[in-house]
Short mmCIF file of C-alpha atoms in Angstrom, two decimals:
data_model
loop_
_atom_site.label_atom_id
_atom_site.label_comp_id
_atom_site.label_asym_id
_atom_site.label_seq_id
_atom_site.Cartn_x
_atom_site.Cartn_y
_atom_site.Cartn_z
CA UNK A 601 -48.88 14.28 54.65
CA UNK A 602 -46.39 11.51 55.24
CA UNK A 603 -47.01 7.86 54.53
CA UNK A 604 -50.42 6.29 55.12
CA UNK A 605 -53.37 8.59 55.76
CA UNK A 606 -56.46 8.86 57.92
CA UNK A 607 -58.19 5.57 58.58
CA UNK A 608 -55.21 3.45 57.58
CA UNK A 609 -53.02 5.37 60.01
CA UNK A 610 -55.60 4.89 62.79
CA UNK A 611 -55.64 1.17 62.06
CA UNK A 612 -51.84 0.94 62.17
CA UNK A 613 -51.87 2.77 65.51
CA UNK A 614 -54.34 0.26 66.98
CA UNK A 615 -52.46 -2.74 65.58
CA UNK A 616 -49.19 -1.42 67.05
CA UNK A 617 -50.73 -1.83 70.52
CA UNK A 618 -50.77 -5.62 70.16
CA UNK A 619 -47.99 -7.48 71.98
CA UNK A 620 -45.21 -8.49 69.60
CA UNK A 621 -46.04 -5.82 67.01
CA UNK A 622 -44.19 -2.49 66.87
CA UNK A 623 -45.03 0.50 64.63
CA UNK A 624 -43.12 -0.97 61.68
CA UNK A 625 -44.47 -4.50 61.87
CA UNK A 626 -47.98 -3.13 62.48
CA UNK A 627 -47.61 -1.18 59.24
CA UNK A 628 -46.46 -4.30 57.42
CA UNK A 629 -49.38 -6.29 58.83
CA UNK A 630 -51.89 -3.60 57.83
CA UNK A 631 -50.44 -3.40 54.33
CA UNK A 632 -50.77 -7.16 54.02
CA UNK A 633 -54.40 -6.86 55.15
CA UNK A 634 -55.06 -4.06 52.67
CA UNK A 635 -53.78 -6.26 49.85
CA UNK A 636 -56.14 -9.06 50.93
CA UNK A 637 -59.16 -6.93 51.77
CA UNK A 638 -61.78 -9.49 50.80
CA UNK A 639 -59.99 -12.71 51.63
CA UNK A 640 -58.46 -11.81 54.98
CA UNK A 641 -59.21 -8.29 56.22
CA UNK A 642 -63.02 -8.39 56.13
CA UNK A 643 -63.26 -11.90 57.70
CA UNK A 644 -60.74 -10.93 60.39
CA UNK A 645 -62.66 -7.73 61.22
CA UNK A 646 -65.92 -9.69 61.41
CA UNK A 647 -64.41 -12.46 63.58
CA UNK A 648 -62.90 -9.84 65.89
CA UNK A 649 -66.15 -7.88 66.27
CA UNK A 650 -68.13 -11.08 66.86
CA UNK A 651 -65.67 -12.39 69.45
CA UNK A 652 -65.44 -9.03 71.23
CA UNK A 653 -69.23 -8.93 71.49
CA UNK A 654 -69.79 -12.52 72.64
CA UNK A 655 -66.81 -13.33 74.85
CA UNK A 656 -67.38 -13.24 78.61
CA UNK A 657 -65.34 -14.08 81.70
CA UNK A 658 -66.66 -17.26 83.35
CA UNK A 659 -68.41 -16.29 86.60
CA UNK A 660 -66.86 -19.24 88.44
CA UNK A 661 -63.29 -19.63 87.20
CA UNK A 662 -62.45 -16.54 85.12
CA UNK A 663 -61.83 -18.53 81.92
CA UNK A 664 -63.01 -16.96 78.64
CA UNK A 665 -66.14 -18.29 76.96
CA UNK A 666 -69.34 -17.23 75.28
CA UNK A 667 -71.72 -17.90 78.20
CA UNK A 668 -71.97 -16.97 81.85
CA UNK A 669 -70.13 -20.20 82.69
CA UNK A 670 -67.29 -21.56 80.56
CA UNK A 671 -67.20 -24.92 78.77
CA UNK A 672 -64.94 -26.43 81.44
CA UNK A 673 -67.06 -25.38 84.45
CA UNK A 674 -70.20 -26.81 82.79
CA UNK A 675 -68.56 -30.05 81.61
CA UNK A 676 -70.13 -32.83 83.75
CA UNK A 677 -67.27 -35.22 82.84
CA UNK A 678 -64.69 -33.08 84.61
CA UNK A 679 -63.88 -33.69 88.26
CA UNK A 680 -65.12 -30.98 90.62
CA UNK A 681 -62.77 -32.05 93.41
CA UNK A 682 -59.58 -30.65 91.92
CA UNK A 683 -59.03 -26.97 91.17
CA UNK A 684 -55.93 -25.97 89.20
CA UNK A 685 -54.94 -22.36 89.91
CA UNK A 686 -53.31 -20.51 86.98
CA UNK A 687 -52.10 -16.96 86.51
CA UNK A 688 -53.70 -16.37 83.15
CA UNK A 689 -56.02 -17.83 80.50
CA UNK A 690 -52.96 -18.52 78.34
CA UNK A 691 -51.67 -20.90 81.03
CA UNK A 692 -55.09 -22.59 81.17
CA UNK A 693 -54.93 -23.13 77.39
CA UNK A 694 -51.40 -24.56 77.70
CA UNK A 695 -52.54 -27.02 80.40
CA UNK A 696 -55.61 -27.99 78.32
CA UNK A 697 -53.39 -28.70 75.33
CA UNK A 698 -51.38 -31.15 77.43
CA UNK A 699 -54.65 -32.99 78.16
CA UNK A 700 -53.15 -34.09 81.48
CA UNK A 701 -55.65 -32.39 83.79
CA UNK A 702 -59.35 -33.31 83.97
CA UNK A 703 -60.49 -31.11 86.86
CA UNK A 704 -61.60 -27.48 86.97
CA UNK A 705 -59.56 -24.26 86.88
CA UNK A 706 -59.31 -20.97 88.68
CA UNK A 707 -57.76 -18.05 86.76
CA UNK A 708 -56.19 -15.51 89.14
CA UNK A 709 -55.73 -12.81 86.51
CA UNK A 710 -52.15 -12.06 87.54
CA UNK A 711 -49.70 -12.65 90.38
CA UNK A 712 -49.15 -10.69 93.58
CA UNK A 713 -46.62 -7.97 92.90
CA UNK A 714 -45.82 -5.37 95.57
CA UNK A 715 -43.75 -3.40 93.03
CA UNK A 716 -46.75 -3.07 90.67
CA UNK A 717 -49.14 -2.55 93.62
CA UNK A 718 -51.04 -5.79 92.85
CA UNK A 719 -52.56 -7.07 96.12
CA UNK A 720 -54.79 -10.11 96.90
CA UNK A 721 -58.00 -8.14 96.27
CA UNK A 722 -56.85 -7.21 92.74
CA UNK A 723 -56.76 -10.92 91.85
CA UNK A 724 -59.47 -13.61 92.16
CA UNK A 725 -58.02 -14.81 95.47
CA UNK A 726 -61.06 -14.12 97.70
CA UNK A 727 -63.22 -15.91 95.07
CA UNK A 728 -60.90 -18.92 95.24
CA UNK A 729 -61.09 -19.19 99.03
CA UNK A 730 -64.89 -18.84 98.94
CA UNK A 731 -65.09 -21.43 96.15
CA UNK A 732 -63.01 -23.96 98.13
CA UNK A 733 -65.20 -23.44 101.24
CA UNK A 734 -68.50 -23.66 99.32
CA UNK A 735 -67.75 -26.67 97.11
CA UNK A 736 -66.50 -30.21 97.66
CA UNK A 737 -62.90 -29.37 96.71
CA UNK A 738 -60.33 -31.97 97.78
CA UNK A 739 -57.18 -30.55 96.22
CA UNK A 740 -55.94 -27.19 94.96
CA UNK A 741 -53.05 -27.49 92.48
CA UNK A 742 -50.98 -24.32 92.16
CA UNK A 743 -49.74 -24.09 88.54
CA UNK A 744 -48.13 -20.66 88.92
CA UNK A 745 -44.99 -19.44 87.13
CA UNK A 746 -41.62 -20.26 88.71
CA UNK A 747 -40.84 -16.56 89.08
CA UNK A 748 -40.40 -14.59 92.31
CA UNK A 749 -43.92 -13.11 92.03
CA UNK A 750 -45.39 -16.48 91.06
CA UNK A 751 -43.84 -18.24 94.03
CA UNK A 752 -44.79 -15.41 96.41
CA UNK A 753 -48.38 -15.80 95.21
CA UNK A 754 -48.19 -19.59 95.70
CA UNK A 755 -47.02 -19.15 99.32
CA UNK A 756 -49.74 -16.57 99.97
CA UNK A 757 -52.41 -18.91 98.56
CA UNK A 758 -51.16 -21.87 100.62
CA UNK A 759 -51.48 -19.72 103.77
CA UNK A 760 -54.90 -18.35 102.76
CA UNK A 761 -56.23 -21.85 102.04
CA UNK A 762 -54.76 -23.48 105.18
CA UNK A 763 -57.86 -22.78 107.39
CA UNK A 764 -60.10 -24.62 104.87
CA UNK A 765 -58.12 -27.85 105.36
CA UNK A 766 -57.95 -28.51 101.59
CA UNK A 767 -54.84 -30.26 100.21
CA UNK A 768 -52.61 -27.76 98.38
CA UNK A 769 -49.96 -28.93 95.90
CA UNK A 770 -47.83 -27.26 93.25
CA UNK A 771 -46.34 -28.33 89.91
CA UNK A 772 -43.08 -30.28 90.20
CA UNK A 773 -39.88 -28.47 89.30
CA UNK A 774 -37.21 -30.29 87.34
CA UNK A 775 -35.62 -31.00 83.98
CA UNK A 776 -38.03 -30.27 81.07
CA UNK A 777 -38.75 -33.23 78.78
CA UNK A 778 -36.15 -33.22 76.00
CA UNK A 779 -34.02 -30.74 77.96
CA UNK A 780 -30.23 -30.84 77.84
CA UNK A 781 -28.63 -30.50 81.28
CA UNK A 782 -25.95 -28.42 79.64
CA UNK A 783 -28.44 -25.66 78.78
CA UNK A 784 -30.34 -25.58 82.08
CA UNK A 785 -29.86 -22.86 84.67
CA UNK A 786 -28.40 -23.69 88.08
CA UNK A 787 -31.72 -23.12 89.86
CA UNK A 788 -33.47 -25.79 87.78
CA UNK A 789 -30.64 -28.29 88.22
CA UNK A 790 -30.63 -27.70 91.99
CA UNK A 791 -34.42 -28.15 92.15
CA UNK A 792 -34.30 -31.31 90.01
CA UNK A 793 -31.51 -32.76 92.15
CA UNK A 794 -33.34 -32.03 95.41
CA UNK A 795 -36.56 -33.59 94.12
CA UNK A 796 -34.80 -36.67 92.68
CA UNK A 797 -36.74 -39.91 92.68
CA UNK A 798 -35.70 -43.57 92.89
CA UNK A 799 -35.33 -45.03 89.42
CA UNK B 1172 -61.28 -29.85 73.56
CA UNK B 1173 -57.81 -28.35 73.87
CA UNK B 1174 -57.06 -24.73 74.54
CA UNK B 1175 -59.23 -21.94 73.10
CA UNK B 1176 -62.57 -22.87 71.52
CA UNK B 1177 -64.77 -21.98 68.58
CA UNK B 1178 -64.75 -18.32 67.66
CA UNK B 1179 -61.58 -17.54 69.59
CA UNK B 1180 -59.78 -20.33 67.75
CA UNK B 1181 -61.04 -19.00 64.39
CA UNK B 1182 -59.76 -15.55 65.31
CA UNK B 1183 -56.33 -16.89 66.29
CA UNK B 1184 -56.16 -18.73 62.97
CA UNK B 1185 -56.87 -15.54 61.03
CA UNK B 1186 -54.41 -13.48 63.09
CA UNK B 1187 -51.69 -16.08 62.52
CA UNK B 1188 -51.89 -15.31 58.78
CA UNK B 1189 -50.50 -11.81 59.34
CA UNK B 1190 -46.81 -11.34 58.50
CA UNK B 1191 -44.65 -11.38 61.62
CA UNK B 1192 -47.17 -13.35 63.69
CA UNK B 1193 -46.95 -17.13 64.14
CA UNK B 1194 -49.50 -19.38 65.87
CA UNK B 1195 -48.05 -18.65 69.30
CA UNK B 1196 -47.77 -14.87 68.97
CA UNK B 1197 -51.23 -14.74 67.33
CA UNK B 1198 -52.60 -16.48 70.41
CA UNK B 1199 -50.84 -13.98 72.67
CA UNK B 1200 -52.20 -11.08 70.62
CA UNK B 1201 -55.76 -12.47 70.71
CA UNK B 1202 -55.55 -13.04 74.46
CA UNK B 1203 -54.42 -9.44 74.89
CA UNK B 1204 -57.37 -8.31 72.77
CA UNK B 1205 -59.79 -10.45 74.79
CA UNK B 1206 -58.59 -8.79 77.97
CA UNK B 1207 -59.21 -5.35 76.46
CA UNK B 1208 -62.47 -6.12 74.67
CA UNK B 1209 -63.98 -2.65 75.01
CA UNK B 1210 -60.87 -0.48 74.92
CA UNK B 1211 -58.95 -2.13 72.08
CA UNK B 1212 -60.68 -5.12 70.47
CA UNK B 1213 -63.98 -3.49 69.48
CA UNK B 1214 -62.32 -0.28 68.14
CA UNK B 1215 -59.76 -2.36 66.21
CA UNK B 1216 -62.49 -4.54 64.68
CA UNK B 1217 -64.46 -1.45 63.69
CA UNK B 1218 -61.42 0.33 62.21
CA UNK B 1219 -60.52 -2.81 60.27
CA UNK B 1220 -64.03 -3.31 58.88
CA UNK B 1221 -64.28 0.38 57.93
CA UNK B 1222 -60.87 0.41 56.23
CA UNK B 1223 -61.56 -2.85 54.39
CA UNK B 1224 -64.83 -1.43 53.06
CA UNK B 1225 -63.54 2.00 52.03
CA UNK B 1226 -59.99 1.39 50.80
CA UNK B 1227 -59.48 1.33 47.03
CA UNK B 1228 -56.53 1.10 44.66
CA UNK B 1229 -55.93 4.44 42.93
CA UNK B 1230 -56.93 4.11 39.27
CA UNK B 1231 -53.88 6.09 38.13
CA UNK B 1232 -50.97 5.06 40.33
CA UNK B 1233 -52.08 2.00 42.34
CA UNK B 1234 -51.62 3.72 45.73
CA UNK B 1235 -54.20 2.94 48.43
CA UNK B 1236 -56.85 5.52 49.26
CA UNK B 1237 -60.53 5.93 49.91
CA UNK B 1238 -61.53 7.34 46.49
CA UNK B 1239 -61.09 6.41 42.86
CA UNK B 1240 -57.94 8.57 42.80
CA UNK B 1241 -55.53 8.75 45.74
CA UNK B 1242 -54.59 11.86 47.71
CA UNK B 1243 -51.26 12.18 45.90
CA UNK B 1244 -52.68 11.96 42.35
CA UNK B 1245 -55.30 14.61 43.19
CA UNK B 1246 -52.89 16.96 45.01
CA UNK B 1247 -52.51 20.04 42.73
CA UNK B 1248 -49.32 21.08 44.56
CA UNK B 1249 -47.46 17.99 43.44
CA UNK B 1250 -45.49 18.05 40.21
CA UNK B 1251 -47.02 15.98 37.40
CA UNK B 1252 -43.75 15.88 35.45
CA UNK B 1253 -41.99 13.36 37.67
CA UNK B 1254 -43.21 9.84 38.24
CA UNK B 1255 -41.50 7.76 40.91
CA UNK B 1256 -41.88 4.03 40.25
CA UNK B 1257 -42.04 1.83 43.36
CA UNK B 1258 -42.55 -1.87 43.88
CA UNK B 1259 -45.12 -1.60 46.62
CA UNK B 1260 -47.29 0.79 48.64
CA UNK B 1261 -44.98 0.25 51.62
CA UNK B 1262 -42.16 1.76 49.55
CA UNK B 1263 -44.37 4.70 48.60
CA UNK B 1264 -45.07 5.31 52.30
CA UNK B 1265 -41.37 5.13 53.09
CA UNK B 1266 -40.58 7.70 50.36
CA UNK B 1267 -43.41 9.95 51.56
CA UNK B 1268 -42.02 9.84 55.08
CA UNK B 1269 -38.67 11.10 53.84
CA UNK B 1270 -40.55 14.09 52.38
CA UNK B 1271 -37.90 14.34 49.64
CA UNK B 1272 -40.14 13.72 46.64
CA UNK B 1273 -42.93 16.06 45.53
CA UNK B 1274 -44.00 14.40 42.28
CA UNK B 1275 -46.40 11.52 41.60
CA UNK B 1276 -45.96 7.78 42.02
CA UNK B 1277 -46.55 4.59 40.12
CA UNK B 1278 -46.93 1.40 42.17
CA UNK B 1279 -45.92 -1.66 40.14
CA UNK B 1280 -47.35 -4.19 42.58
CA UNK B 1281 -44.22 -6.35 42.52
CA UNK B 1282 -41.04 -6.90 40.52
CA UNK B 1283 -40.43 -9.07 37.48
CA UNK B 1284 -39.51 -12.53 38.64
CA UNK B 1285 -39.08 -15.37 36.14
CA UNK B 1286 -38.79 -17.87 39.01
CA UNK B 1287 -42.21 -16.87 40.40
CA UNK B 1288 -43.65 -16.53 36.86
CA UNK B 1289 -44.24 -12.78 37.30
CA UNK B 1290 -44.09 -11.14 33.84
CA UNK B 1291 -44.61 -7.50 32.69
CA UNK B 1292 -48.38 -7.97 32.25
CA UNK B 1293 -48.75 -9.12 35.87
CA UNK B 1294 -47.47 -5.73 37.04
CA UNK B 1295 -48.65 -2.21 36.19
CA UNK B 1296 -45.96 -1.84 33.53
CA UNK B 1297 -48.27 -1.36 30.48
CA UNK B 1298 -50.17 1.26 32.54
CA UNK B 1299 -46.91 3.07 33.26
CA UNK B 1300 -45.87 3.22 29.59
CA UNK B 1301 -49.35 4.45 28.59
CA UNK B 1302 -49.27 7.02 31.39
CA UNK B 1303 -45.89 8.39 30.27
CA UNK B 1304 -47.11 8.65 26.65
CA UNK B 1305 -50.44 10.29 27.59
CA UNK B 1306 -49.20 12.83 30.14
CA UNK B 1307 -46.54 15.52 30.20
CA UNK B 1308 -44.03 13.35 32.06
CA UNK B 1309 -40.48 14.63 31.93
CA UNK B 1310 -38.75 12.12 34.19
CA UNK B 1311 -39.37 8.62 35.49
CA UNK B 1312 -37.46 7.85 38.70
CA UNK B 1313 -37.02 4.16 39.32
CA UNK B 1314 -37.09 3.60 43.12
CA UNK B 1315 -36.92 -0.18 43.00
CA UNK B 1316 -35.20 -2.44 45.52
CA UNK B 1317 -31.49 -3.14 45.06
CA UNK B 1318 -32.18 -6.83 44.63
CA UNK B 1319 -31.66 -8.93 41.51
CA UNK B 1320 -35.38 -8.87 40.66
CA UNK B 1321 -35.62 -5.14 41.40
CA UNK B 1322 -32.70 -4.29 39.14
CA UNK B 1323 -33.95 -6.63 36.41
CA UNK B 1324 -37.25 -4.78 36.56
CA UNK B 1325 -35.44 -1.42 36.40
CA UNK B 1326 -33.56 -2.47 33.24
CA UNK B 1327 -36.77 -3.77 31.69
CA UNK B 1328 -38.56 -0.49 32.44
CA UNK B 1329 -35.70 1.61 31.04
CA UNK B 1330 -35.93 -0.38 27.78
CA UNK B 1331 -39.73 -0.21 27.70
CA UNK B 1332 -39.70 3.57 28.26
CA UNK B 1333 -36.87 4.31 25.80
CA UNK B 1334 -39.21 4.82 22.76
CA UNK B 1335 -41.14 7.52 24.67
CA UNK B 1336 -38.01 9.67 24.98
CA UNK B 1337 -38.68 10.35 28.69
CA UNK B 1338 -35.68 10.75 30.99
CA UNK B 1339 -35.25 7.67 33.18
CA UNK B 1340 -33.21 7.81 36.38
CA UNK B 1341 -32.76 5.52 39.32
CA UNK B 1342 -32.01 5.99 43.02
CA UNK B 1343 -28.31 6.52 43.71
CA UNK B 1344 -26.05 3.91 45.15
CA UNK B 1345 -26.31 4.25 48.86
CA UNK B 1346 -29.19 1.85 49.03
CA UNK B 1347 -27.60 -1.18 50.69
CA UNK B 1348 -27.34 -4.20 48.41
CA UNK B 1349 -30.20 -6.60 49.14
CA UNK B 1350 -32.01 -3.96 51.16
CA UNK B 1351 -35.75 -3.30 51.03
CA UNK B 1352 -36.84 0.36 50.83
CA UNK B 1353 -39.41 -0.26 53.49
CA UNK B 1354 -36.69 -0.84 56.08
CA UNK B 1355 -34.44 2.13 55.25
CA UNK B 1356 -34.12 5.24 57.40
CA UNK B 1357 -35.36 8.53 55.96
CA UNK B 1358 -31.88 10.08 55.68
CA UNK B 1359 -30.67 7.30 53.42
CA UNK B 1360 -33.78 7.56 51.26
CA UNK B 1361 -33.35 11.34 50.93
CA UNK B 1362 -29.66 11.02 50.04
CA UNK B 1363 -30.33 8.32 47.46
CA UNK B 1364 -33.13 10.36 45.91
CA UNK B 1365 -30.99 13.53 45.64
CA UNK B 1366 -28.06 11.65 44.08
CA UNK B 1367 -30.17 9.86 41.45
CA UNK B 1368 -28.36 9.30 38.17
CA UNK B 1369 -29.40 8.90 34.53
CA UNK B 1370 -30.10 5.28 33.81
#
């Protein structure tokens, strides 16, 4: 017998599978929980069980919510004409926190990646094309990561959506707000310079 | 409404209270869980609830276990003559992983710290003195951190145990100054334990 036993060891093993936690930090986290069994551990376990049982993928956009359709897809105040395409729910949350977009979303669930054998049918791409054809969509905004896979996916989507005649745009590339030129990579500086605007 | 809602937000808030996780990494961890609701989230919630309900502090040594007495205090193969005093259960686990100690433990639950108003009665120090008097203890090994508070606590314990006539030793130098036992490799812990000296 070495270190923690039985159930505690099982718990550490499960915690270590979370992103950002290794075996050692999972052990630290579990020990912290064990010290606060009533104040933190029991409420956390209950919240986790409840959320696991009630959370569903939105049938329209793929966002997470507690009903068949998410709070954004059922919000009558949000424009139905614009669909913002994101890789992941985390990106949707980031865009929502900016408060700058008042349309609907479409969560792809990843990006095309030939190396990882991720093709169009592994993502929600057919759903997106069908959604654009079936609804009164005027613009699809591609908010995909500025990585090789992200940009490959953006090009693929632009081609796939071309027959529908919908306007397709993508997020501007440039200098981040508060960014020092000195610390930016050459690719960003080149993109910002190419897309320069009259002052 | 910005970002995640309701129950998911509650869950992120609770996760962010774990050591090593901030608001952003808690959100990433929760999103990962939400993607693996059946394979990871539900089992983790169940393991956490079960462990929270069944884990108890050992009535003798303060170690964590599922019964009134922990697996080490009830193990007949372990020497009752030697008590190894540690700050925390994490340190006990680290010592157990080295496999170098076959006696019993005493978990103080902290170190004396005048700045944080932690005095002898806030720790399991009276319990330790009573335990040494009541049982056939031949040696108390102080395995406390090589920090100012840890060494202050060691000196205090040596004084408190002096009237009992028990031999008091401490881990050998070899523990890096300012280092926490929890973060040491097993070889160092074994070497320090073997080279323990009379206090």
